Amino acid sequence: MALPGESAAEAAAVLASSLESVLGSRANANRAFEILERLQAEDEEVILCAVRTCSRLFGALLERGELFVGQLPDEEASLQEGYSAEDKYKVWMRHRYNSCINCLVELMSHESFQVQELVLSTLMKFVDLEAKHPLMKAEWKGKICFPRELLKLVVASLIPVEADSSLLISQFQQYLEYDDVRFFAMKAVADNIGHVMQRMKEAPPPVYQQNVFSLISSISVPSRESEIANFLVKQAGNYEEWKVSKLKEHRLAFERMWLGFLKHKLPSSLYRKVLVILHDSILPHMNEPTLLIDFLTAAYDIGGAISLLALNGLFILIHQHNLEYPDFYKKLYSLIDPSIFHVKYRARFFSLADLFLSSSHLPAYLVAAFIKRLSRLALTAPPQALLMVIPFLCNLLRRHPACKVLVHRPSGPADLLEDPYVMDAEEPSESRALESSLWELQTLQNHYYPDVAKAAAAINQSLSLLEDDITELLDLSASELFDKELKKKTPTVPLEFEQVRGLFGQKNDIFAEHFLLE
Amino acid sequence: TIEQLCYSIALKQQKRVRTQTLLKEYKERDKSNVFKDKRFGEYDTKISPEEKMMKRFAMERQQNYGKKSIYNLNEDEELTHYGQSLADIEKLNDIVDSDSDDTEEKGILSAELTAAHFGGGGGLLRRKAPMGQQDEEEEKPKSRKELIEELITKSKQEKRERQMQRENAMELTEKLDSEWKDIQALLAHKTPKSERTGKEETPKPDEYDKMVRELGFEMKAQPSDRMKTEEEFAKEEQERLQKLEADRLRRMHGIDEQEKKKPKHMSADDLADGFILDKDDRCLLTIPMKRVEENQEEDGENGGNEREEESEPGSEDAEEATAEEIDAIDSHSDLESDTGSDEEASENEEEKKKHKRNKKKLQEEVEQNAKIEAARSELPYTFAAPESYEKLKSLLSGRTMEQQLVVLERIQKCNHPSLEVGNKAKLEKLFGFLLEYIGELATVEPPEVKTIDKLVLPLYHLCQMFPDAASNSVKLVFQDAAHDMEEMIEVKGRAAFPVLDMLIYLKITKILFPASDYWHPVVTPALVYMSQLLTKCPIATLQDVVKGLFVCCLFLDYVSLSQRFAPELINFLLGILHIATPKKGVLGYTLVHPFRPLGKNSEQLLVQDKEDMETWQKQNLPLHIMTRLTESSKMEMNHIKLSCIALCFDLIKRCAALYGLLPSFHEIMQPIRGVLTEHLPVSRYPKHLQLENKEKHYYPLVCEKKKPVPLKLYTPKIVKVLEFGRKQGANKEEQERQRLIHKHKREFKGAVREIRKDNQFLARMQLSETMDRDADRKRRVKQLFNSLATQEGEWKAMKRKKFKR
């Protein structure tokens, strides 16, 4: 029997001997309790050893077919009913198997990652064996049985409500290669979300959502039906008729899973993560991408970086799925604020904005408002952003010749008291941008960085017909800029000729007035 | 028609050309030798026949001119042997003989032999005939061989005789010499000593000779330029500065950049020729005087500041004082020269004070000079250039500031590039070490800023000597710092402000290099780096605020001359104002990175304590704050905060003045104005600050002028049409290629056509030749037949006659 003070070596010896005796003869079946007891031990080593023994024991039993197949009768009932001794043994053993699995599922939340990892692989081994030697009676001939219930337990334990389990999930990913495992896992996740949300009543814990996200973001549906051929289940049966081999079913499960996940309120960091992968790895795999409209429009209305990110998915819906989005450009216009030149998603936003503003059917006032707003905000931008936005504006001017009045107004009013452009107007049509001129770019001609000044000076001449290519400039970083400057070669280095008199000793030195040399 | 006419003319022309060239060749096809007419201008078609004849005649006359007889054709031609005229050789015969060299001898022998061979002994023998005419008569029957042998023996004998004669002469002269010596000893009155020592050849030079010789070698006084007067020096200096300033302006406007024509920079070239040393020395000589002046000026300024502080408690004076301060900022000269009419008395007092302080300063100066002198005398005079940073450190550490300066100066002098070849590299390295040393001085606790202040001077001189090396080492420093920052951003997601040494380096960069250039290899990266500092480093502590403001000062300093626009600067100052204001509700402006509208650092600079505001006085921020904040009491912290705010206001004021002319000035300043008018609780800040606050932003509203409309360029686009009716290639190279292909094709076709025509012509010629030949033959056959017929007829007639008879 398992004693509290038992050492790991002793436990290992006991476990080995009981495994041998249980497998050796049915008379010693009771020794299985010794193994199961040790699953609840305190010592990590003992647990590990017990898990391994369980895996070997029930693995062997499953392979031998010594577990009861079919609807499992109650343990007490089976003893009284008229079962043969053989059946009684099998029922009893099956009950031990079930309690073992329950123990293992509980161990999935053990604090040691080593235990978790081993338990996960053991459970998946059982899934594998059960798929080969099903414990359910086939209802009709050719029906393929998959241990759905067991997988459901595994998935549920993979996404705990309290603890972060991203490491375990990354271990689980190898099993997602199998199309059937993936399919049933998706279904299990969808069910699990439903249950948990119901239980939690509108306040899902962020950790849980994080776990779910890390699990489901790693799931990707194959793009063609012919690719679905990698099954864990190896049974004689009609695979073609099987639900799992239908791409449509996969997509449906995928869609249900994601919609179930996105239905609930997400923390903003998760929001961003979802939006970053949305257009690339979620939208294309859905049966009905339009179902995401609500989610995307809600995200677009949030503002800030989340709106910027929602733009991409929204664009796909508008472009490929006939989404009618009223005030799209107004919204886009309001998205442009000073932070746009400083955020991480700058390149993404500008490549999309470039796309949105490339249509020649846009009214001139709209484009002019965009140009004017961007140029106004360029007054606060760092040089690497300026190097990108100035050619961007020039391209807009080229595409929409009606906007060229912004840089070339030969017969305008000679003297203006102020800029007619209204920065605060929500509506681009009320901004009076077409009456204005791009004084901002003229200002930037005095920028301290020579390349920016040069780029801004482009508006002094009439613009060339060919558009500038801005794709390379989109994600220019400050350090790249710096390195570029350092690499430039010059034959001579001009020097300061003013005689030096000390650290703060130059003519009209600002420092001398505010700092002390101490 | 005209066309036909043209065509026929062209045909004729072609035919003529062919007859002149091709036909000729054809006719000469079997001939191996060529007849070449060497007469003047025979093949020159440009000269008309008359001219040709005239020229030929003239040449003929020229040739014949000066000839003694018109019948001697070859008179002017000279016969030579081995490139020497034969006549000369004959003339020099005897002189060569005197030199008894074997080769020469042989040469002469052979010459005689040849003469004997070719001339049959004629010339030579005939010349010698008077000597032995009779012998010749007698020995005539001698054979030719004997004759030659005799000739040889004779010449040998002659030679021997000559040698003998010479030896005799030599002996005689030697004998004469020795005899003369004997006599000389008797004759001379005081030379036996020299004779005894045997140095009669080199008599000892006497004093006078020596002196003469020395005087001869001594450098003579050269006429020199007259000494330049003070004014001339000043004028020259001014001209030099003007030239440099013009240079700087040109670079500021980026004209070099556009024209790609780099003019030589005065200080960048002619450094290695060692001339600079003298110049530098001269500069050094002039500096102390200047420095005194400067100090006086600074002194005056400082005086102004201090005075203001003194007068502050008397609050009624405060306004005037600030007004004065502004004056002082505007022009330093005002304080010295301008004596305001209403404040004369106080001015005078000020003057007196100033004088006193000047005296003090001068005294200090004297003391310092004494110290330097002491340091000079204490230290050894030569130093080897340090080869590693550690060596330099061991040289400098432990010495006083003055000693360090002297050491550096001596290292420079001892290792001047003009003295030895490797010195240039050594001093170039010294710059890098010195830079590193300064960095280390800035990082120690507390930072030795005063020493750095002095070390900037040698650094500047080294930089002037080696601009390339200096720029490279400064660039390296920036590169390291930028990479560190990038790594930090990658790892942590944000960067921190660098420690003091980087800030000092940035300041030194401004001192060493002209910051106003349109593009500069060192300054532009420094600007980019500072931009990164201002946009990437979030403000967490008061130290960060001070550092940030220092970088702002640097930025403003960099762009102040060129008046360039720096968005980051405005953003940062706005952020500083933001963290100095209490938060309430909606912001009337948007903040950009690294500032956040809300958060734990969003009220970093806010001062709430009224008492602290009352006691605060404007003070300059010491640099050591940046390494360690020692003031722990809340009041002192608040005072520092207020000083920061004052600095920020001053910077805003300067920015406003700097960017006042930009067309978007209002848009740039709008957020700052928003904060100042709405958010800043003007009433709650100390009086002094309020004043500054009020005074700013009362700039006349500059109306936005209409942007000068760019003229449309109506210059037509010119495309070079190379071949009409040809498709133009996309780009230049393609065009060129197409053109060449086309040309080749055309030429090829033309050549084929020409060849075909040539063949046709030749065939025609051959045909006409055969035709001619046939016709000739026919004609001759006919002739023969004719003659035969006539013969026959005659013969028959004769026959008939006979019969008749």
Tab-separated table of C-alpha atoms in Angstrom, chain A residues 306-482:
chain	number	residue	atom	x	y	z
A	306	ILE	CA	-7.765	48.536	-32.715
A	307	SER	CA	-9.617	50.445	-35.415
A	308	LEU	CA	-6.491	50.524	-37.504
A	309	LEU	CA	-6.203	46.792	-37.245
A	310	ALA	CA	-9.861	46.162	-37.962
A	311	LEU	CA	-9.406	48.054	-41.180
A	312	ASN	CA	-7.719	45.152	-42.866
A	313	GLY	CA	-10.484	42.624	-42.225
A	314	LEU	CA	-13.107	45.163	-43.092
A	315	PHE	CA	-11.410	45.848	-46.348
A	316	ILE	CA	-11.558	42.187	-47.303
A	317	LEU	CA	-15.261	42.088	-46.496
A	318	ILE	CA	-15.959	45.219	-48.517
A	319	HIS	CA	-13.803	44.151	-51.369
A	320	GLN	CA	-14.711	40.478	-51.702
A	321	HIS	CA	-17.979	40.052	-49.911
A	322	ASN	CA	-19.972	43.099	-50.923
A	323	LEU	CA	-20.117	44.624	-47.525
A	324	GLU	CA	-21.755	48.024	-47.623
A	325	TYR	CA	-20.127	50.190	-45.011
A	326	PRO	CA	-21.629	53.653	-44.752
A	327	ASP	CA	-19.278	56.452	-43.731
A	328	PHE	CA	-16.285	54.258	-44.234
A	329	TYR	CA	-14.130	57.139	-45.359
A	330	LYS	CA	-15.394	59.412	-42.665
A	331	LYS	CA	-14.372	56.837	-40.153
A	332	LEU	CA	-11.015	56.409	-41.841
A	333	TYR	CA	-10.586	60.153	-41.782
A	334	SER	CA	-11.233	60.287	-38.077
A	335	LEU	CA	-8.703	57.531	-37.510
A	336	ILE	CA	-5.906	59.787	-38.607
A	337	ASP	CA	-4.474	61.406	-35.510
A	338	PRO	CA	-0.944	62.346	-34.469
A	339	SER	CA	-0.207	58.949	-32.998
A	340	ILE	CA	-0.548	57.401	-36.426
A	341	PHE	CA	3.065	58.269	-37.190
A	342	HIS	CA	4.319	56.715	-34.002
A	343	VAL	CA	2.390	53.456	-33.659
A	344	LYS	CA	3.739	50.067	-34.580
A	345	TYR	CA	1.104	49.424	-37.228
A	346	ARG	CA	2.099	52.451	-39.273
A	347	ALA	CA	3.208	50.453	-42.305
A	348	ARG	CA	0.019	48.401	-42.294
A	349	PHE	CA	-2.206	51.419	-42.049
A	350	PHE	CA	-0.498	53.346	-44.787
A	351	SER	CA	-0.421	50.462	-47.210
A	352	LEU	CA	-4.172	50.063	-46.683
A	353	ALA	CA	-4.828	53.773	-46.871
A	354	ASP	CA	-2.881	53.808	-50.088
A	355	LEU	CA	-5.202	51.119	-51.367
A	356	PHE	CA	-8.376	52.865	-50.211
A	357	LEU	CA	-7.393	56.179	-51.697
A	358	SER	CA	-6.307	54.756	-55.020
A	359	SER	CA	-9.800	54.753	-56.484
A	360	SER	CA	-10.191	57.470	-59.070
A	361	HIS	CA	-13.895	57.723	-58.280
A	362	LEU	CA	-13.337	59.402	-54.959
A	363	PRO	CA	-14.514	62.996	-54.805
A	364	ALA	CA	-11.771	65.585	-54.785
A	365	TYR	CA	-12.867	67.181	-51.520
A	366	LEU	CA	-12.423	63.863	-49.748
A	367	VAL	CA	-8.943	63.235	-51.029
A	368	ALA	CA	-7.999	66.836	-50.353
A	369	ALA	CA	-9.208	66.489	-46.782
A	370	PHE	CA	-7.068	63.403	-46.339
A	371	ILE	CA	-4.056	65.097	-47.843
A	372	LYS	CA	-4.473	68.147	-45.723
A	373	ARG	CA	-4.983	66.222	-42.530
A	374	LEU	CA	-1.992	64.001	-43.100
A	375	SER	CA	0.205	66.934	-43.938
A	376	ARG	CA	-0.980	68.821	-40.862
A	377	LEU	CA	-0.105	65.858	-38.702
A	378	ALA	CA	3.201	65.478	-40.474
A	379	LEU	CA	4.265	68.553	-38.525
A	380	THR	CA	4.631	66.297	-35.508
A	381	ALA	CA	6.083	63.248	-37.217
A	382	PRO	CA	9.567	61.787	-36.832
A	383	PRO	CA	11.813	61.793	-39.920
A	384	GLN	CA	11.388	58.126	-40.798
A	385	ALA	CA	7.608	58.630	-41.013
A	386	LEU	CA	8.051	61.834	-42.961
A	387	LEU	CA	10.175	60.087	-45.534
A	388	MET	CA	7.222	57.807	-46.158
A	389	VAL	CA	4.311	60.217	-45.889
A	390	ILE	CA	5.612	62.912	-48.191
A	391	PRO	CA	5.861	60.613	-51.240
A	392	PHE	CA	2.507	59.192	-50.167
A	393	LEU	CA	0.943	62.640	-50.373
A	394	CYS	CA	2.626	63.332	-53.674
A	395	ASN	CA	1.190	60.100	-55.023
A	396	LEU	CA	-2.284	61.163	-53.940
A	397	LEU	CA	-1.814	64.460	-55.717
A	398	ARG	CA	-0.791	62.634	-58.842
A	399	ARG	CA	-3.747	60.283	-58.747
A	400	HIS	CA	-6.265	63.011	-58.196
A	401	PRO	CA	-5.345	65.914	-60.405
A	402	ALA	CA	-8.279	67.886	-59.034
A	403	CYS	CA	-6.366	68.132	-55.775
A	404	LYS	CA	-3.395	69.778	-57.385
A	405	VAL	CA	-4.840	73.129	-56.388
A	406	LEU	CA	-3.376	72.326	-53.021
A	407	VAL	CA	0.085	72.891	-54.375
A	408	HIS	CA	-0.674	75.051	-57.338
A	409	ARG	CA	-3.257	77.818	-57.151
A	410	PRO	CA	-2.305	80.520	-59.587
A	411	SER	CA	-5.446	82.600	-59.268
A	412	GLY	CA	-6.357	82.260	-55.621
A	413	PRO	CA	-6.836	85.004	-53.081
A	414	ALA	CA	-3.529	86.731	-52.598
A	415	ASP	CA	-3.579	87.084	-48.852
A	416	LEU	CA	-5.263	84.836	-46.362
A	417	LEU	CA	-5.611	85.611	-42.713
A	418	GLU	CA	-5.590	81.978	-41.755
A	419	ASP	CA	-5.649	78.529	-43.142
A	420	PRO	CA	-9.187	77.833	-44.392
A	421	TYR	CA	-8.827	74.165	-43.539
A	422	VAL	CA	-10.818	73.168	-40.463
A	423	MET	CA	-8.877	70.515	-38.639
A	424	ASP	CA	-11.590	69.757	-36.108
A	425	ALA	CA	-14.357	69.037	-38.591
A	426	GLU	CA	-15.562	65.458	-38.388
A	427	GLU	CA	-16.851	65.386	-41.914
A	428	PRO	CA	-14.261	65.577	-44.664
A	429	SER	CA	-16.774	67.550	-46.697
A	430	GLU	CA	-16.870	70.290	-44.089
A	431	SER	CA	-13.151	70.641	-43.712
A	432	ARG	CA	-12.777	73.120	-46.621
A	433	ALA	CA	-9.566	71.405	-47.521
A	434	LEU	CA	-9.827	72.291	-51.198
A	435	GLU	CA	-9.599	75.973	-50.389
A	436	SER	CA	-6.346	75.492	-48.555
A	437	SER	CA	-2.778	74.920	-49.646
A	438	LEU	CA	-0.079	72.625	-48.403
A	439	TRP	CA	1.876	75.124	-46.341
A	440	GLU	CA	2.865	72.265	-44.095
A	441	LEU	CA	4.972	70.687	-46.783
A	442	GLN	CA	6.532	74.042	-47.419
A	443	THR	CA	7.393	74.186	-43.752
A	444	LEU	CA	8.933	70.759	-43.939
A	445	GLN	CA	11.281	71.992	-46.604
A	446	ASN	CA	13.109	73.462	-43.642
A	447	HIS	CA	13.317	70.140	-41.867
A	448	TYR	CA	16.613	69.366	-40.225
A	449	TYR	CA	16.931	66.022	-41.965
A	450	PRO	CA	18.166	66.680	-45.498
A	451	ASP	CA	16.267	63.870	-47.189
A	452	VAL	CA	12.980	65.054	-45.744
A	453	ALA	CA	13.671	68.591	-46.884
A	454	LYS	CA	14.503	67.275	-50.320
A	455	ALA	CA	11.343	65.177	-50.499
A	456	ALA	CA	9.206	68.100	-49.399
A	457	ALA	CA	10.787	70.308	-52.025
A	458	ALA	CA	9.212	68.080	-54.670
A	459	ILE	CA	6.036	70.162	-54.571
A	460	ASN	CA	7.922	73.220	-55.747
A	461	GLN	CA	7.986	71.825	-59.225
A	462	SER	CA	5.082	70.319	-61.012
A	463	LEU	CA	4.947	66.689	-60.045
A	464	SER	CA	6.247	64.050	-62.365
A	465	LEU	CA	3.725	61.679	-63.857
A	466	LEU	CA	5.093	58.478	-62.436
A	467	GLU	CA	4.169	57.612	-58.884
A	468	ASP	CA	6.854	57.075	-56.309
A	469	ASP	CA	7.189	53.600	-54.955
A	470	ILE	CA	6.585	53.771	-51.234
A	471	THR	CA	6.529	50.082	-50.381
A	472	GLU	CA	10.134	50.150	-49.244
A	473	LEU	CA	9.616	53.275	-47.222
A	474	LEU	CA	6.609	51.949	-45.352
A	475	ASP	CA	8.423	50.271	-42.515
A	476	LEU	CA	11.533	52.384	-42.448
A	477	SER	CA	12.806	52.545	-38.898
A	478	ALA	CA	14.844	55.209	-37.206
A	479	SER	CA	17.786	52.908	-36.714
A	480	GLU	CA	17.853	52.083	-40.411
A	481	LEU	CA	17.900	55.775	-41.088
A	482	PHE	CA	20.779	56.187	-38.693
